[in-house]
Structures are given as C-alpha cells and as structure tokens.
Short mmCIF file of C-alpha atoms in Angstrom, two decimals:
data_model
loop_
_atom_site.label_atom_id
_atom_site.label_comp_id
_atom_site.label_asym_id
_atom_site.label_seq_id
_atom_site.Cartn_x
_atom_site.Cartn_y
_atom_site.Cartn_z
CA UNK H 1 45.98 -39.27 0.52
CA UNK H 2 46.68 -39.30 -3.18
CA UNK H 3 48.66 -36.33 -4.44
CA UNK H 4 51.04 -35.01 -7.07
CA UNK H 5 54.08 -32.81 -6.55
CA UNK H 6 55.76 -31.07 -9.46
CA UNK H 7 58.75 -28.81 -9.70
CA UNK H 8 58.20 -25.14 -9.07
CA UNK H 9 58.60 -22.70 -11.89
CA UNK H 10 58.85 -20.61 -13.74
CA UNK H 11 61.21 -22.27 -16.17
CA UNK H 12 62.83 -20.22 -18.93
CA UNK H 13 64.70 -21.95 -21.74
CA UNK H 14 66.22 -20.97 -25.04
CA UNK H 15 64.79 -22.46 -28.20
CA UNK H 16 66.17 -25.98 -28.95
CA UNK H 17 67.15 -26.55 -25.31
CA UNK H 18 66.35 -29.80 -23.49
CA UNK H 19 63.36 -29.72 -21.15
CA UNK H 20 62.71 -31.69 -17.99
CA UNK H 21 59.81 -30.96 -15.64
CA UNK H 22 59.82 -33.20 -12.58
CA UNK H 23 56.69 -34.84 -11.20
CA UNK H 24 56.38 -37.27 -8.32
CA UNK H 25 53.26 -38.81 -6.90
CA UNK H 26 51.85 -40.37 -3.76
CA UNK H 27 49.13 -42.97 -4.17
CA UNK H 28 47.71 -45.75 -2.07
CA UNK H 29 46.95 -47.95 -5.07
CA UNK H 30 47.65 -48.06 -8.79
CA UNK H 31 47.23 -44.72 -10.53
CA UNK H 32 47.23 -43.64 -14.13
CA UNK H 33 49.40 -40.60 -14.76
CA UNK H 34 48.88 -37.64 -17.07
CA UNK H 35 50.48 -34.47 -18.31
CA UNK H 36 48.16 -31.63 -19.28
CA UNK H 37 49.18 -28.41 -21.03
CA UNK H 38 47.52 -25.01 -20.72
CA UNK H 39 48.30 -22.40 -23.37
CA UNK H 40 47.72 -18.73 -22.47
CA UNK H 41 44.05 -17.89 -22.14
CA UNK H 42 42.89 -21.46 -22.72
CA UNK H 43 41.72 -24.50 -20.78
CA UNK H 44 43.83 -27.55 -20.07
CA UNK H 45 44.46 -30.09 -22.82
CA UNK H 46 45.65 -33.64 -22.40
CA UNK H 47 49.25 -33.92 -23.60
CA UNK H 48 50.10 -37.54 -22.79
CA UNK H 49 49.31 -40.33 -20.38
CA UNK H 50 50.58 -43.66 -19.02
CA UNK H 51 48.40 -46.22 -17.33
CA UNK H 52 50.85 -48.68 -15.77
CA UNK H 53 54.42 -48.98 -14.58
CA UNK H 54 57.14 -48.66 -17.26
CA UNK H 55 54.65 -47.28 -19.82
CA UNK H 56 55.93 -44.33 -21.82
CA UNK H 57 53.48 -41.69 -22.94
CA UNK H 58 54.45 -39.47 -25.87
CA UNK H 59 52.94 -36.70 -27.97
CA UNK H 60 54.22 -33.70 -29.95
CA UNK H 61 57.85 -34.58 -29.09
CA UNK H 62 57.14 -34.75 -25.36
CA UNK H 63 57.72 -37.98 -23.42
CA UNK H 64 57.19 -39.22 -19.88
CA UNK H 65 57.84 -42.66 -18.38
CA UNK H 66 55.84 -44.09 -15.48
CA UNK H 67 58.46 -45.10 -12.88
CA UNK H 68 56.87 -47.03 -10.04
CA UNK H 69 60.16 -47.53 -8.16
CA UNK H 70 60.71 -43.77 -7.88
CA UNK H 71 56.98 -42.81 -8.02
CA UNK H 72 57.80 -40.36 -10.80
CA UNK H 73 56.49 -39.24 -14.19
CA UNK H 74 58.95 -36.59 -15.41
CA UNK H 75 58.13 -34.71 -18.61
CA UNK H 76 60.91 -34.36 -21.20
CA UNK H 77 61.40 -32.85 -24.62
CA UNK H 78 64.64 -32.91 -26.54
CA UNK H 79 64.32 -29.56 -28.30
CA UNK H 80 61.76 -27.01 -27.19
CA UNK H 81 60.16 -24.40 -29.44
CA UNK H 82 58.70 -20.99 -28.68
CA UNK H 83 55.26 -22.50 -29.27
CA UNK H 84 55.81 -24.83 -26.27
CA UNK H 85 55.52 -21.86 -23.90
CA UNK H 86 52.65 -22.83 -21.61
CA UNK H 87 51.82 -24.12 -18.14
CA UNK H 88 52.24 -27.87 -17.66
CA UNK H 89 50.27 -29.87 -15.09
CA UNK H 90 51.00 -33.35 -13.85
CA UNK H 91 47.94 -35.32 -12.70
CA UNK H 92 46.89 -38.73 -11.49
CA UNK H 93 43.72 -40.75 -11.23
CA UNK H 94 43.37 -43.99 -9.35
CA UNK H 95 42.47 -46.87 -11.63
CA UNK H 96 39.49 -47.65 -9.38
CA UNK H 97 38.21 -44.06 -9.22
CA UNK H 98 37.16 -41.06 -11.26
CA UNK H 99 38.62 -38.09 -9.35
CA UNK H 100 41.72 -36.38 -10.70
CA UNK H 101 44.51 -34.92 -8.56
CA UNK H 102 46.58 -32.15 -10.13
CA UNK H 103 49.96 -30.66 -9.34
CA UNK H 104 50.28 -26.90 -9.00
CA UNK H 105 51.55 -26.43 -12.55
CA UNK H 106 54.93 -25.38 -13.97
CA UNK H 107 55.14 -22.37 -16.22
CA UNK H 108 57.52 -22.71 -19.19
CA UNK H 109 58.71 -19.82 -21.31
CA UNK H 110 60.84 -20.53 -24.38
CA UNK H 111 62.76 -17.58 -25.79
CA UNK H 112 64.06 -17.37 -29.38
CA UNK M 1 31.93 -32.05 -31.64
CA UNK M 2 31.96 -29.07 -29.24
CA UNK M 3 33.36 -30.96 -26.21
CA UNK M 4 32.99 -28.85 -23.05
CA UNK M 5 31.60 -25.33 -23.43
CA UNK M 6 31.48 -22.58 -20.82
CA UNK M 7 29.74 -19.22 -20.74
CA UNK M 8 30.47 -16.43 -20.19
CA UNK M 9 34.19 -16.09 -21.01
CA UNK M 10 34.59 -12.99 -18.84
CA UNK M 11 32.47 -11.53 -16.05
CA UNK M 12 32.78 -8.66 -13.62
CA UNK M 13 30.56 -8.67 -10.53
CA UNK M 14 30.12 -6.38 -7.58
CA UNK M 15 30.37 -7.79 -4.08
CA UNK M 16 27.07 -9.37 -3.07
CA UNK M 17 25.79 -9.99 -6.59
CA UNK M 18 24.81 -13.47 -7.71
CA UNK M 19 25.43 -15.23 -10.98
CA UNK M 20 25.53 -18.62 -12.65
CA UNK M 21 28.43 -19.94 -14.68
CA UNK M 22 27.18 -22.27 -17.37
CA UNK M 23 28.84 -25.51 -18.42
CA UNK M 24 27.70 -28.06 -20.99
CA UNK M 25 29.24 -31.16 -22.55
CA UNK M 26 28.15 -33.22 -25.52
CA UNK M 27 30.19 -36.37 -24.85
CA UNK M 28 27.58 -38.10 -22.66
CA UNK M 29 30.01 -38.18 -19.73
CA UNK M 30 28.63 -39.01 -16.31
CA UNK M 31 31.38 -37.30 -14.32
CA UNK M 32 31.65 -33.50 -14.34
CA UNK M 33 33.53 -31.12 -12.10
CA UNK M 34 34.26 -27.46 -11.41
CA UNK M 35 37.71 -26.12 -10.56
CA UNK M 36 39.08 -22.72 -9.75
CA UNK M 37 42.59 -21.71 -10.76
CA UNK M 38 44.50 -19.12 -8.79
CA UNK M 39 48.14 -18.04 -9.20
CA UNK M 40 50.48 -20.40 -7.38
CA UNK M 41 47.60 -22.64 -6.25
CA UNK M 42 47.09 -24.84 -9.27
CA UNK M 43 43.60 -26.27 -9.74
CA UNK M 44 41.31 -26.68 -6.77
CA UNK M 45 38.16 -28.78 -6.97
CA UNK M 46 34.97 -26.93 -6.00
CA UNK M 47 32.17 -29.42 -6.67
CA UNK M 48 31.71 -32.50 -8.75
CA UNK M 49 28.92 -34.75 -10.01
CA UNK M 50 28.94 -38.45 -10.84
CA UNK M 51 25.65 -38.30 -12.73
CA UNK M 52 22.35 -36.50 -13.10
CA UNK M 53 20.88 -35.73 -9.69
CA UNK M 54 24.13 -36.51 -7.80
CA UNK M 55 26.57 -33.84 -6.66
CA UNK M 56 29.21 -33.61 -3.96
CA UNK M 57 31.66 -31.14 -2.48
CA UNK M 58 35.27 -30.86 -3.44
CA UNK M 59 38.16 -29.12 -1.71
CA UNK M 60 36.79 -25.54 -1.72
CA UNK M 61 32.95 -25.63 -1.88
CA UNK M 62 32.07 -22.66 0.36
CA UNK M 63 30.20 -19.90 -1.46
CA UNK M 64 29.25 -22.08 -4.41
CA UNK M 65 26.22 -24.23 -5.27
CA UNK M 66 25.74 -26.75 -8.05
CA UNK M 67 22.97 -28.90 -9.46
CA UNK M 68 22.87 -31.55 -12.16
CA UNK M 69 19.44 -31.98 -13.68
CA UNK M 70 20.70 -33.42 -16.98
CA UNK M 71 23.79 -35.34 -18.08
CA UNK M 72 24.81 -32.45 -20.34
CA UNK M 73 24.65 -29.44 -18.01
CA UNK M 74 26.43 -28.62 -14.77
CA UNK M 75 25.96 -24.95 -13.74
CA UNK M 76 27.90 -23.33 -10.91
CA UNK M 77 26.11 -20.68 -8.84
CA UNK M 78 27.66 -17.91 -6.78
CA UNK M 79 24.92 -16.76 -4.41
CA UNK M 80 26.67 -13.67 -2.98
CA UNK M 81 29.95 -12.91 -4.72
CA UNK M 82 33.00 -11.94 -2.67
CA UNK M 83 36.39 -10.55 -3.83
CA UNK M 84 37.98 -13.85 -2.72
CA UNK M 85 36.06 -15.52 -5.54
CA UNK M 86 37.99 -13.60 -8.17
CA UNK M 87 39.52 -16.43 -10.16
CA UNK M 88 39.46 -18.41 -13.38
CA UNK M 89 36.85 -21.17 -13.31
CA UNK M 90 37.12 -24.35 -15.35
CA UNK M 91 34.47 -26.94 -15.95
CA UNK M 92 35.58 -30.45 -16.89
CA UNK M 93 33.97 -33.71 -17.82
CA UNK M 94 35.52 -37.16 -17.63
CA UNK M 95 34.94 -40.22 -19.73
CA UNK M 96 36.51 -43.60 -20.21
CA UNK M 97 39.24 -43.88 -22.85
CA UNK M 98 39.92 -47.59 -22.83
CA UNK M 99 39.99 -48.61 -19.19
CA UNK M 100 41.02 -45.22 -17.78
CA UNK M 101 39.21 -41.94 -17.36
CA UNK M 102 40.42 -38.89 -19.27
CA UNK M 103 39.36 -35.39 -18.31
CA UNK M 104 38.33 -32.74 -20.82
CA UNK M 105 38.29 -29.05 -19.93
CA UNK M 106 36.27 -26.09 -21.07
CA UNK M 107 37.97 -22.81 -22.06
CA UNK M 108 37.35 -21.17 -18.69
CA UNK M 109 35.45 -18.21 -17.24
CA UNK M 110 37.49 -15.31 -15.92
CA UNK M 111 35.60 -13.76 -13.02
CA UNK M 112 36.45 -10.53 -11.25
CA UNK M 113 34.58 -9.48 -8.10
CA UNK M 114 35.02 -5.85 -7.10
#
C-alpha cells in the first residue's frame, strides 16, 4: 500500500546549522508530496508541497525536491533558527484520491 | 476565516464516560477526517467522511463513532471512554488547491481518560 517513511528523531541542532530530514515514499501511482510542521501545542500546518517529479517546494527557507528515481522528498534548510523547533511530518496523497498518508514525524530542537 | 475549529481544547474523563469532540470547518470542504496522535506513532486515521451523510472507518476506528449531517460539522463520539483513548485528537478537512488536495488541521483536543 501507499506509505511514507521518515527519519527517526529527535534531531538537535545548533542555531545556523544545516538541516536535512529524510523522507521516502512507497506509492502505486503518482502521488503529491507534502511537508507539514507542528509547533508545540498546535495542529499541523502545511509547510510546502510538490505535485510532480522534479518539482521543488519551498517556504520559509525550507526546501524539498520530489525525486521519483529515489522515491524521496527530503526536507532541507540552510540555516535553522530556534523558532524552527517543531515536529515535521512528511505526507503523500495520490493524485487520484483524497486520503493522506503521514510519516511518524521527526522532532527538531534548535538550541541557541 | 476560522478554518477548522475544535472544542474542547482539553478534557479529562473517567473510564466509562461518554463525550463528543466537536469539529467544524467553514471552507465548504467535502472531505473531513479525525486522527489521533500518540508519542512515537505519528498520526493515525480514526474515521473519515467524503461528504454529508457518508462516513467510513480509518485505521483505528474501534471505540469511536462519527456522523456527518452537514458539510460543516464532523463530531467524534466516544461511547465508553477507556485509558487507551488518552491521546491528542485532530480534526482535518481537505480541499482542492489547484488540482491537488491540501489538508487543513484544527488545533487539537487533548483528552485524558483516568
């Protein structure tokens, strides 16, 4: 079935460090891919998305590229801030469906 | 634009009690869903609805009921609460953004069953 696997956390980085959170997917067709962010005590918010192979989604300094050949959608940021501390979820939806599949989430803590 | 709203924010129940978690959206979305979030488990789908009058089970439906009488509202009922239902519950609605669905989440209800 369709699924998403993301790297286990927690991840702890110093401010201004480079961030990568790995995400790979399994899908029988053509999915759209998403990264959601959950700040402490809040619901999930859409961070970025990509709808087809080689698309790059970007927002707030975060980027992710849809790689069909490696079935991946890794999240990157060049210089993290304390305010980026949150849980990040990778997700997919099939382009012919309306059900989302989420990874288990990766907790990020950025220390000053 | 309120988006997805959930009430209450926090709730403590005793084992065996019943309650309803409320969820409403003002985006006219057909698709709504309920998830529970537990440490190390990510989000697990409880029930979902593709429109008024239509509901279906997700991954972990046992112990929960839903109904969808209007497009806006999608309440989740716990008929007889158990400690295993201690969790954070999120309601979400999905709508088309271009050709692809995007999902919007409520702020969550933190439920403790003692």
